[in-house]
Coordinates of C-alpha atoms in Angstrom, one line a residue:
E1 CA -12.4 -6.9 21.0
M2 CA -9.8 -4.8 22.9
I3 CA -12.4 -2.3 23.9
E4 CA -14.8 -5.1 25.0
S5 CA -12.1 -6.8 27.1
G6 CA -10.2 -3.7 28.2
D7 CA -7.0 -5.6 27.4
Y8 CA -4.7 -3.4 25.3
I9 CA -1.7 -5.6 25.6
N10 CA -2.8 -8.8 23.9
P11 CA -4.1 -8.4 20.3
S12 CA -6.9 -10.7 19.3
F13 CA -9.0 -11.6 16.4
N14 CA -12.2 -13.6 16.5
Y15 CA -11.7 -13.7 20.3
H16 CA -8.5 -15.7 19.9
P17 CA -5.1 -14.3 20.8
R18 CA -3.2 -13.1 17.7
F19 CA 0.5 -12.2 18.0
N20 CA 1.6 -12.5 14.4
K21 CA 1.9 -8.7 14.2
P22 CA 2.7 -6.0 16.8
V23 CA 0.0 -4.0 18.4
L24 CA 0.1 -0.4 17.0
S25 CA -2.5 -1.0 14.2
Y26 CA -4.9 -2.5 16.8
W27 CA -4.4 0.6 19.0
A28 CA -5.1 2.9 16.1
V29 CA -8.4 1.3 15.2
A30 CA -9.4 1.1 18.9
A31 CA -8.7 4.8 19.3
S32 CA -10.8 5.5 16.2
Y33 CA -13.6 3.4 17.8
H34 CA -13.4 5.4 21.0
L35 CA -13.6 8.7 19.2
F36 CA -16.2 7.9 16.6
G37 CA -18.0 4.7 17.7
V38 CA -17.7 1.2 16.3
S39 CA -18.5 1.3 12.6
E40 CA -17.0 0.6 9.2
L41 CA -16.1 4.2 8.8
S42 CA -14.2 4.5 12.0
E43 CA -12.4 1.2 11.3
R44 CA -11.2 2.5 7.9
L45 CA -10.4 6.0 9.0
P46 CA -6.8 5.2 10.2
I47 CA -5.9 3.7 6.9
A48 CA -7.4 6.7 5.0
L49 CA -5.3 9.0 7.2
A50 CA -2.2 6.9 6.4
A51 CA -3.0 7.3 2.7
I52 CA -3.2 11.1 3.1
V53 CA 0.2 11.1 4.9
L54 CA 1.7 9.1 2.1
I55 CA 0.5 11.6 -0.5
A56 CA 2.1 14.4 1.5
T57 CA 5.3 12.3 1.7
A58 CA 5.3 11.9 -2.0
F59 CA 5.0 15.7 -2.3
G60 CA 7.9 16.1 0.1
L61 CA 10.1 13.7 -1.9
G62 CA 9.2 15.2 -5.2
R63 CA 9.9 18.7 -4.0
A64 CA 13.3 17.6 -2.5
V65 CA 14.4 15.9 -5.7
G66 CA 12.9 18.3 -8.2
S67 CA 10.8 21.4 -7.5
Y68 CA 7.5 22.5 -6.0
E69 CA 5.8 21.6 -9.2
A70 CA 7.4 18.1 -9.1
G71 CA 6.2 17.7 -5.5
L72 CA 2.6 18.5 -6.5
L73 CA 2.8 16.2 -9.4
A74 CA 4.2 13.4 -7.2
G75 CA 1.4 13.7 -4.8
L76 CA -1.1 13.7 -7.7
I77 CA 0.4 10.6 -9.2
L78 CA 0.0 8.7 -6.0
A79 CA -3.5 10.0 -5.3
T80 CA -4.8 9.1 -8.8
S81 CA -3.4 5.6 -8.9
P82 CA -6.4 3.2 -8.8
R83 CA -4.5 0.6 -6.8
F84 CA -3.5 3.1 -4.2
L85 CA -7.1 4.3 -4.0
M86 CA -8.2 0.8 -3.4
F87 CA -5.7 0.1 -0.6
S88 CA -6.7 3.4 1.1
R89 CA -10.2 2.1 1.6
R90 CA -9.3 -1.3 3.0
I91 CA -8.0 -2.5 6.4
I92 CA -4.5 -3.3 5.3
I93 CA -1.6 -3.1 7.8
D94 CA 0.8 -2.6 4.9
M95 CA -0.5 0.9 4.4
W96 CA 0.7 1.8 7.9
I97 CA 4.1 0.2 7.5
T98 CA 4.4 1.9 4.1
M99 CA 3.6 5.2 5.7
F100 CA 6.2 4.9 8.5
M101 CA 8.9 3.6 6.2
A102 CA 8.2 6.4 3.7
L103 CA 8.4 9.0 6.5
T104 CA 11.7 7.4 7.6
L105 CA 13.0 8.0 4.0
L106 CA 11.6 11.5 3.8
F107 CA 13.1 12.6 7.2
F108 CA 16.5 11.1 6.1
V109 CA 16.2 13.1 2.9
L110 CA 15.5 16.3 4.8
A111 CA 18.4 15.6 7.1
E112 CA 20.6 14.9 4.1
I113 CA 19.7 18.3 2.7
H114 CA 20.9 19.9 5.9
T115 CA 24.1 17.9 6.0
G116 CA 26.3 20.6 4.4
R117 CA 29.7 20.9 2.9
E118 CA 31.5 18.7 5.4
S119 CA 30.0 15.8 3.5
G120 CA 30.9 17.1 0.1
I121 CA 27.5 18.3 -1.0
R122 CA 27.8 21.1 -3.6
D123 CA 26.3 24.5 -3.0
R124 CA 24.0 24.6 -6.0
G125 CA 20.5 23.7 -7.0
L126 CA 18.7 23.5 -3.7
G127 CA 17.8 26.2 -1.2
V128 CA 17.3 25.1 2.3
G129 CA 15.6 27.3 5.0
E130 CA 15.4 26.9 8.7
G131 CA 12.3 24.9 8.8
G132 CA 12.2 22.9 5.6
L133 CA 13.3 23.1 2.0
G134 CA 13.0 25.4 -1.0
V135 CA 13.9 23.8 -4.2
G136 CA 15.5 25.2 -7.3
D137 CA 16.0 22.9 -10.2
R138 CA 18.7 22.3 -12.7
G139 CA 16.4 21.3 -15.5
S140 CA 13.9 19.7 -13.2
G141 CA 11.0 22.2 -13.1
G142 CA 12.0 25.2 -11.1
S143 CA 14.8 27.7 -10.5
S144 CA 16.4 29.4 -7.6
N145 CA 19.4 31.5 -7.0
Q146 CA 19.5 30.4 -3.4
S147 CA 22.5 28.5 -2.1
P148 CA 22.1 25.8 0.4
T149 CA 22.3 27.0 4.0
P150 CA 22.5 23.8 6.0
N151 CA 21.3 24.1 9.5
P152 CA 22.6 21.6 12.0
R153 CA 19.7 22.1 14.3
S154 CA 17.2 21.3 11.6
R155 CA 19.3 18.2 10.6
T156 CA 19.2 17.0 14.2
R157 CA 15.4 17.5 14.3
W158 CA 14.9 15.5 11.0
L159 CA 17.1 12.7 12.2
L160 CA 15.3 12.4 15.5
L161 CA 11.9 12.3 13.6
M162 CA 13.4 9.6 11.4
Y163 CA 14.0 7.4 14.4
V164 CA 10.5 8.1 15.7
A165 CA 9.0 7.0 12.4
A166 CA 11.2 3.9 12.4
G167 CA 10.1 3.0 15.9
L168 CA 6.5 3.4 15.1
G169 CA 7.1 1.2 12.1
V170 CA 8.6 -1.5 14.3
L171 CA 5.5 -1.4 16.5
T172 CA 3.4 -1.8 13.4
K173 CA 5.0 -4.7 11.6
G174 CA 8.3 -5.5 13.2
P175 CA 12.0 -5.2 12.6
V176 CA 11.7 -4.8 8.8
A177 CA 10.9 -1.1 9.5
V178 CA 14.4 -0.6 10.8
V179 CA 16.3 -3.2 8.9
L180 CA 15.3 -2.1 5.4
P181 CA 15.9 1.7 5.9
A182 CA 19.2 1.0 7.7
L183 CA 20.3 -1.2 4.8
A184 CA 19.3 1.3 2.2
F185 CA 20.9 4.2 3.9
L186 CA 24.1 2.2 4.6
I187 CA 24.4 1.3 0.9
Y188 CA 23.7 4.9 -0.1
L189 CA 26.4 6.3 2.2
G190 CA 28.8 3.6 1.0
L191 CA 28.2 4.5 -2.7
E192 CA 28.7 8.2 -1.7
R193 CA 32.0 7.2 0.1
R194 CA 30.6 8.8 3.2
L195 CA 30.5 6.0 5.7
G196 CA 32.2 8.3 8.1
D197 CA 28.8 10.1 8.3
L198 CA 27.5 7.3 10.4
R199 CA 29.2 8.9 13.4
R200 CA 26.9 11.9 12.8
M201 CA 23.6 10.0 12.4
L202 CA 22.8 10.2 16.2
I203 CA 22.6 6.4 16.3
P204 CA 22.7 6.2 20.1
S205 CA 19.9 8.7 20.4
G206 CA 18.0 6.7 17.7
V207 CA 18.4 3.4 19.6
I208 CA 17.0 5.1 22.7
I209 CA 14.0 6.5 20.7
V210 CA 13.2 3.3 19.0
A211 CA 13.5 1.3 22.3
A212 CA 11.3 3.8 24.1
I213 CA 8.6 3.3 21.5
V214 CA 8.8 -0.4 21.2
L215 CA 10.0 -1.9 24.5
P216 CA 7.0 -1.0 26.7
W217 CA 4.7 -3.3 24.8
Y218 CA 7.2 -6.1 24.5
V219 CA 8.0 -5.9 28.2
A220 CA 4.3 -6.0 29.1
L221 CA 3.9 -9.0 26.7
Y222 CA 6.9 -10.7 28.3
A223 CA 5.5 -10.1 31.8
Q224 CA 2.3 -12.0 30.9
H225 CA 3.6 -14.7 28.6
G226 CA 7.4 -14.9 28.8
W227 CA 9.3 -15.3 25.6
V228 CA 6.9 -17.6 23.8
H229 CA 5.0 -15.1 21.7
I230 CA 8.0 -12.8 21.2
K231 CA 10.0 -15.8 19.8
E232 CA 7.1 -16.8 17.6
F233 CA 6.8 -13.3 16.1
F234 CA 10.5 -12.7 15.5
I235 CA 11.3 -16.3 14.3
D236 CA 8.2 -17.6 12.7
E237 CA 6.7 -14.3 11.3
N238 CA 10.0 -12.8 10.2
V239 CA 13.0 -15.1 9.8
M240 CA 10.9 -18.2 8.7
R241 CA 8.8 -16.1 6.3
Y242 CA 11.9 -14.8 4.7
A243 CA 13.7 -18.2 4.6
Q244 CA 10.7 -20.3 3.3
A245 CA 7.4 -19.8 1.6
V246 CA 4.6 -19.4 4.2
G247 CA 1.0 -19.2 3.2
T248 CA 1.7 -18.6 -0.5
P249 CA 3.0 -20.7 -3.4
R250 CA 6.6 -20.4 -4.4
R251 CA 7.0 -17.3 -6.6
G252 CA 9.8 -16.7 -9.0
I253 CA 12.6 -14.1 -9.0
W254 CA 10.6 -12.0 -11.5
F255 CA 7.5 -11.8 -9.4
Y256 CA 7.9 -8.1 -8.5
V257 CA 8.5 -6.9 -12.1
P258 CA 4.8 -6.7 -12.9
V259 CA 4.1 -5.4 -9.4
L260 CA 6.4 -2.5 -10.1
L261 CA 4.6 -1.7 -13.3
T262 CA 1.1 -1.9 -11.8
D263 CA 1.4 -0.4 -8.3
L264 CA 1.0 3.1 -9.6
F265 CA -0.6 2.3 -13.0
P266 CA -0.8 4.0 -15.4
W267 CA 2.0 6.3 -14.1
S268 CA 4.3 3.4 -13.2
I269 CA 4.7 2.6 -16.9
L270 CA 7.0 5.6 -16.8
L271 CA 9.2 4.0 -14.1
P272 CA 11.9 2.6 -16.5
A273 CA 12.3 5.9 -18.2
A274 CA 12.3 7.7 -14.8
V275 CA 15.0 5.4 -13.5
A276 CA 17.1 5.9 -16.6
T277 CA 16.9 9.6 -16.3
A278 CA 17.6 9.6 -12.5
G279 CA 20.5 7.2 -13.2
T280 CA 22.4 10.1 -14.8
A281 CA 22.9 11.4 -11.3
F282 CA 25.4 8.6 -10.8
V283 CA 27.5 10.1 -13.6
R284 CA 27.6 13.5 -11.9
R285 CA 29.8 12.7 -9.0
G286 CA 32.2 14.8 -6.9
A287 CA 32.5 18.4 -7.9
M288 CA 29.6 18.1 -10.4
S289 CA 27.2 16.6 -7.9
T290 CA 24.3 18.7 -6.4
V291 CA 22.0 17.9 -3.5
Q292 CA 19.4 17.0 -6.0
D293 CA 21.7 14.5 -7.6
R294 CA 22.3 12.9 -4.2
V295 CA 18.6 12.7 -3.4
Q296 CA 17.9 11.1 -6.8
R297 CA 20.7 8.5 -6.0
L298 CA 19.2 7.9 -2.6
L299 CA 15.7 7.3 -4.0
L300 CA 17.1 4.9 -6.6
V301 CA 19.0 3.0 -3.8
W302 CA 15.8 2.9 -1.7
I303 CA 13.8 1.4 -4.6
G304 CA 16.5 -1.1 -5.5
T305 CA 17.2 -2.2 -1.9
V306 CA 13.5 -2.8 -1.1
V307 CA 12.8 -4.7 -4.3
L308 CA 16.0 -6.8 -4.2
F309 CA 15.5 -7.6 -0.5
F310 CA 12.1 -9.1 -1.0
T311 CA 13.0 -10.6 -4.4
F312 CA 15.3 -13.0 -2.4
S313 CA 12.6 -13.7 0.2
R314 CA 10.9 -17.1 -0.2
T315 CA 7.6 -15.6 0.9
K316 CA 6.5 -13.0 -1.6
Q317 CA 3.5 -10.7 -1.4
D318 CA 2.8 -7.8 -3.8
L319 CA 2.3 -5.4 -0.9
Y320 CA 5.8 -6.2 0.6
I321 CA 7.4 -3.6 -1.8
F322 CA 4.6 -1.0 -1.5
S323 CA 6.9 1.3 0.6
I324 CA 8.7 2.3 -2.6
V325 CA 5.6 4.0 -4.2
P326 CA 6.3 7.6 -2.8
A327 CA 9.8 7.4 -4.2
V328 CA 8.6 6.1 -7.5
A329 CA 6.0 8.9 -7.7
A330 CA 8.7 11.4 -7.0
L331 CA 11.1 10.1 -9.8
V332 CA 8.2 9.9 -12.3
A333 CA 7.2 13.5 -11.4
V334 CA 10.7 14.8 -12.0
L335 CA 10.8 13.0 -15.4
L336 CA 7.6 14.7 -16.5
V337 CA 8.4 18.1 -15.1
R338 CA 11.7 18.2 -17.0
A339 CA 9.8 17.3 -20.2
F340 CA 7.2 20.1 -19.4
Q341 CA 9.9 22.7 -19.9
M342 CA 11.0 21.4 -23.3
Q343 CA 9.7 22.1 -26.8
P344 CA 7.8 19.1 -28.2
K345 CA 10.6 18.3 -30.7
S346 CA 13.2 18.3 -27.9
V347 CA 11.4 15.9 -25.5
P348 CA 13.4 12.6 -25.2
G349 CA 12.0 9.6 -26.9
R350 CA 11.8 7.6 -23.7
S351 CA 9.5 10.3 -22.1
R352 CA 7.3 10.3 -25.2
V353 CA 7.0 6.6 -25.5
S354 CA 6.5 5.9 -21.8
L355 CA 3.8 8.4 -21.3
G356 CA 2.2 7.5 -24.7
L357 CA 2.2 3.8 -23.7
A358 CA 0.6 4.7 -20.3
G359 CA -2.2 6.5 -22.1
A360 CA -2.6 3.8 -24.7
L361 CA -2.8 1.1 -22.0
L362 CA -5.4 3.0 -20.1
G363 CA -7.4 3.4 -23.3
I364 CA -7.1 -0.3 -24.1
L365 CA -8.4 -1.1 -20.6
G366 CA -11.3 1.2 -21.1
V367 CA -12.2 -0.6 -24.4
A368 CA -11.8 -4.0 -22.6
L369 CA -14.1 -2.9 -19.8
G370 CA -16.7 -1.9 -22.3
A371 CA -16.3 -5.1 -24.4
F372 CA -16.3 -7.6 -21.6
V373 CA -18.4 -5.9 -18.9
V374 CA -20.6 -3.0 -20.0
V375 CA -21.9 -4.2 -23.4
P376 CA -22.6 -7.9 -22.4
G377 CA -24.0 -6.7 -19.1
R378 CA -22.3 -9.6 -17.3
Y379 CA -21.4 -7.7 -14.1
P380 CA -23.8 -4.8 -13.9
L381 CA -22.3 -2.0 -11.9
A382 CA -23.4 1.7 -11.8
G383 CA -20.9 4.0 -13.4
S384 CA -19.0 1.3 -15.3
F385 CA -20.1 2.7 -18.7
V386 CA -18.8 6.2 -17.8
V387 CA -15.5 4.8 -16.5
A388 CA -15.0 2.8 -19.7
V389 CA -15.7 5.7 -22.0
L390 CA -13.5 8.1 -20.0
A391 CA -10.6 5.6 -19.9
A392 CA -10.9 4.7 -23.6
A393 CA -11.4 8.2 -25.0
V394 CA -9.0 10.3 -22.8
G395 CA -6.4 7.5 -22.6
C396 CA -6.1 7.6 -26.4
V397 CA -6.0 11.4 -26.5
A398 CA -3.2 11.4 -23.9
A399 CA -1.3 8.8 -25.9
I400 CA -1.5 10.9 -29.1
L401 CA -0.4 14.1 -27.2
A402 CA 2.5 12.3 -25.6
F403 CA 3.7 10.8 -28.8
R404 CA 3.7 14.3 -30.3
G405 CA 5.9 15.5 -27.5
R406 CA 3.1 17.5 -25.7
I407 CA 4.0 16.0 -22.4
K408 CA 2.3 18.6 -20.2
H409 CA -1.0 18.4 -22.0
A410 CA -0.8 14.6 -22.0
S411 CA -0.1 14.5 -18.3
I412 CA -3.0 16.9 -17.5
A413 CA -5.3 14.8 -19.6
L414 CA -4.2 11.6 -17.9
A415 CA -4.4 13.1 -14.4
S416 CA -7.8 14.7 -15.1
V417 CA -9.4 11.5 -16.4
L418 CA -8.0 9.5 -13.4
V419 CA -9.5 12.0 -11.0
A420 CA -12.8 11.9 -12.8
M421 CA -12.8 8.1 -12.9
S422 CA -12.0 8.0 -9.1
W423 CA -14.9 10.3 -8.3
V424 CA -17.3 8.2 -10.5
F425 CA -16.0 5.1 -8.8
V426 CA -16.3 6.4 -5.3
L427 CA -19.6 8.3 -5.6
V428 CA -21.5 6.0 -8.0
S429 CA -19.8 2.6 -8.4
L430 CA -18.9 1.8 -4.8
P431 CA -22.4 2.3 -3.4
D432 CA -23.7 0.0 -6.1
F433 CA -20.9 -2.5 -5.4
E434 CA -22.4 -3.2 -2.0
K435 CA -24.6 -5.9 -3.6
Y436 CA -21.4 -7.9 -4.3
K437 CA -20.5 -7.8 -0.6
P438 CA -22.5 -10.6 0.9
V439 CA -21.3 -10.8 4.5
A440 CA -23.2 -7.9 6.1
P441 CA -26.7 -8.7 4.7
L442 CA -26.3 -12.4 5.4
V443 CA -25.1 -11.7 9.0
D444 CA -28.2 -9.5 9.5
M445 CA -30.3 -12.5 8.6
I446 CA -28.3 -14.7 11.0
K447 CA -28.8 -12.2 13.8
Q448 CA -32.6 -12.4 13.4
R449 CA -32.6 -16.2 13.7
A450 CA -29.6 -17.2 15.9
T451 CA -29.5 -17.7 19.6
P452 CA -26.5 -17.3 21.9
E453 CA -26.0 -21.1 21.7
S454 CA -26.0 -21.2 17.9
R455 CA -22.8 -22.1 16.1
I456 CA -22.0 -19.5 13.4
G457 CA -19.1 -19.5 11.0
Y458 CA -17.8 -20.1 7.4
Y459 CA -16.3 -22.9 5.4
R460 CA -13.2 -22.8 3.2
F461 CA -13.8 -19.3 1.7
A462 CA -12.3 -16.9 4.3
L463 CA -14.7 -14.3 5.5
P464 CA -12.9 -12.6 8.5
S465 CA -15.3 -9.6 8.4
M466 CA -18.0 -12.0 9.7
A467 CA -16.5 -11.7 13.3
F468 CA -16.7 -7.9 13.0
Y469 CA -20.4 -7.9 12.0
M470 CA -21.5 -10.7 14.4
R471 CA -19.7 -9.1 17.4
R472 CA -19.0 -12.7 18.6
Q473 CA -16.7 -15.6 18.0
V474 CA -17.4 -17.5 14.7
F475 CA -16.0 -20.9 13.8
E476 CA -13.6 -21.2 10.9
A477 CA -13.8 -24.5 9.0
F478 CA -11.1 -24.9 6.4
D479 CA -11.5 -28.7 6.1
L480 CA -14.5 -31.0 5.7
E481 CA -14.0 -32.8 9.0
T482 CA -14.3 -29.5 11.0
L483 CA -17.5 -28.7 9.0
K484 CA -19.0 -32.1 9.7
Q485 CA -18.2 -31.8 13.4
S486 CA -20.0 -28.4 13.5
F487 CA -23.2 -29.8 11.9
A488 CA -23.0 -32.9 14.0
S489 CA -22.9 -31.0 17.3
G490 CA -26.6 -31.0 17.8
Q491 CA -26.6 -27.2 18.0
E492 CA -28.2 -24.8 15.6
V493 CA -25.7 -24.0 12.8
Y494 CA -25.4 -21.1 10.4
C495 CA -22.5 -21.4 7.9
L496 CA -21.5 -19.2 5.0
M497 CA -19.8 -21.0 2.0
T498 CA -19.6 -20.8 -1.7
D499 CA -22.5 -22.4 -3.7
E500 CA -19.9 -24.7 -5.4
D501 CA -18.6 -25.9 -2.0
Y502 CA -22.1 -26.5 -0.7
R503 CA -23.0 -28.6 -3.7
S504 CA -19.9 -30.7 -3.1
V505 CA -20.4 -31.3 0.7
K506 CA -24.2 -31.3 1.3
D507 CA -24.5 -35.1 0.8
T508 CA -21.7 -35.8 3.2
L509 CA -23.2 -34.0 6.1
S510 CA -24.9 -36.0 8.8
V511 CA -28.0 -33.8 9.0
P512 CA -30.4 -32.3 6.5
T513 CA -29.3 -28.7 5.5
H514 CA -31.1 -25.8 4.0
V515 CA -30.0 -22.8 1.9
L516 CA -31.6 -19.8 3.6
A517 CA -30.2 -17.1 1.3
R518 CA -27.6 -16.5 -1.4
R519 CA -25.7 -13.4 -2.5
P520 CA -23.3 -12.8 -5.5
L521 CA -19.7 -12.3 -4.7
F522 CA -17.3 -10.3 -6.9
D523 CA -14.4 -12.7 -6.8
V524 CA -13.6 -13.2 -10.5
K525 CA -10.2 -14.6 -11.8
M526 CA -9.0 -13.2 -15.1
R527 CA -9.8 -16.3 -17.0
A528 CA -13.3 -16.4 -15.7
F529 CA -13.6 -12.7 -16.5
L530 CA -12.5 -13.1 -20.1
E531 CA -14.8 -16.1 -20.6
G532 CA -17.8 -14.3 -19.1
N533 CA -18.5 -16.8 -16.4
E534 CA -21.2 -16.1 -13.9
L535 CA -20.2 -14.6 -10.5
P536 CA -19.8 -17.1 -7.7
E537 CA -22.4 -17.0 -4.9
I538 CA -22.1 -17.1 -1.2
V539 CA -24.9 -19.2 0.4
L540 CA -26.2 -19.2 4.0
V541 CA -26.6 -22.8 5.0
S542 CA -28.3 -24.0 8.2
N543 CA -29.5 -27.2 9.7
R544 CA -32.7 -25.4 10.5
P545 CA -35.3 -24.5 7.8

């Protein structure tokens, strides 16, 4: 819509102004359209690039807190997590804010490595070169005789890049991209008894950088609309969403516990053990503390700050805490790499049990997939049998290896099967999954019949992609009266809704209606899945036969 109108100041959706989020994600997709043409691929490309950057960020954090091997494993953990894979293929603004917040953390970590002795960082465990970092490991998967050689110029560079990432985050989703990192870093420096380092954080330069990135768009917005949309965004979309539940039911204080354990499943099952292991860095303080210890403490503070901040928010969404996943991947990687170096009998029980439980749960899910999906043939999907067998068989093997203390072999088995499952899912299952995505084929049918005067839209079940495929404004009817008005307009109407909704409203409409087509929709709640209920259907309803 930006490209069609030539208006790059005012975001819109469905040809209506939309100011609930800043503009950067719109610009990114528009740039992709300009480069590659308007298509599903070019729309998803910016999110895929954000996912690649996040994997690289996990590598950087893992290397900083552990070793090169830990960095590689951290990136692999993130890349092989099914939930992360799913998000990297969807248009989700949270992937972008996660990327910028993770980069803010990484650049602060790299600046911290270059801070030097004046802040009390011990000269052991981490080798730092001019351009980046080389990591030795005190029991974390590497070794180095290098001493830290902090470089003030490199520290300045990383801090300035940190402010660039924070500014881009603000232009993506608002002040949370500055508030949360600032809060986490302030808590960290307070725990380290180094609040005096705030004077060396280049804060005036940071304010200028963030303002230079953010203010031009807000000034342009103010010039056109005054304060109205700016106030709406900062008050309604930030303060009010934190102070009261908006668009979601009230969710309890424990809402994020299962989210923590599923965001990087199955690897996130190791998070409690990883936190317990990293927590020993709080014991090694003062003269016994190394740079690695400090980075571990920083990652723990980051995770805790983000989770607690959103725990006390009245509006809770699972993706709100997704910015912790690179840090979680890094800590889990360090836990595993430490265990790699041990003899099986010497591996701590928490490492054995956690990794064994991760493998066992993956195996159980494979069995469940076979029992409830593959064997009954309820939801036929190409590749599902292979995925079920791989998960069940290799998950159980990984669990056995882990319980016997063979952590490296178990990790390799788990990573390998997750990679294999991902390839089967992407190359085999996803193409077949298109039959459960009804909007595109139904829109094609509408295009063949509709005229410019036709009213086209959807009822109750939100289908925002309809505007993308139609390339025109569609009506959104979330209540019966709006639907009745559309059908009573005297115009030709084409409306998508669930079959269940159609059966409940067809007798209340003032004109005869016809179902022109129907398509299955994969929108199954857990209870319906376990009971083997049929998939819901989306129907195309019209007042024309």
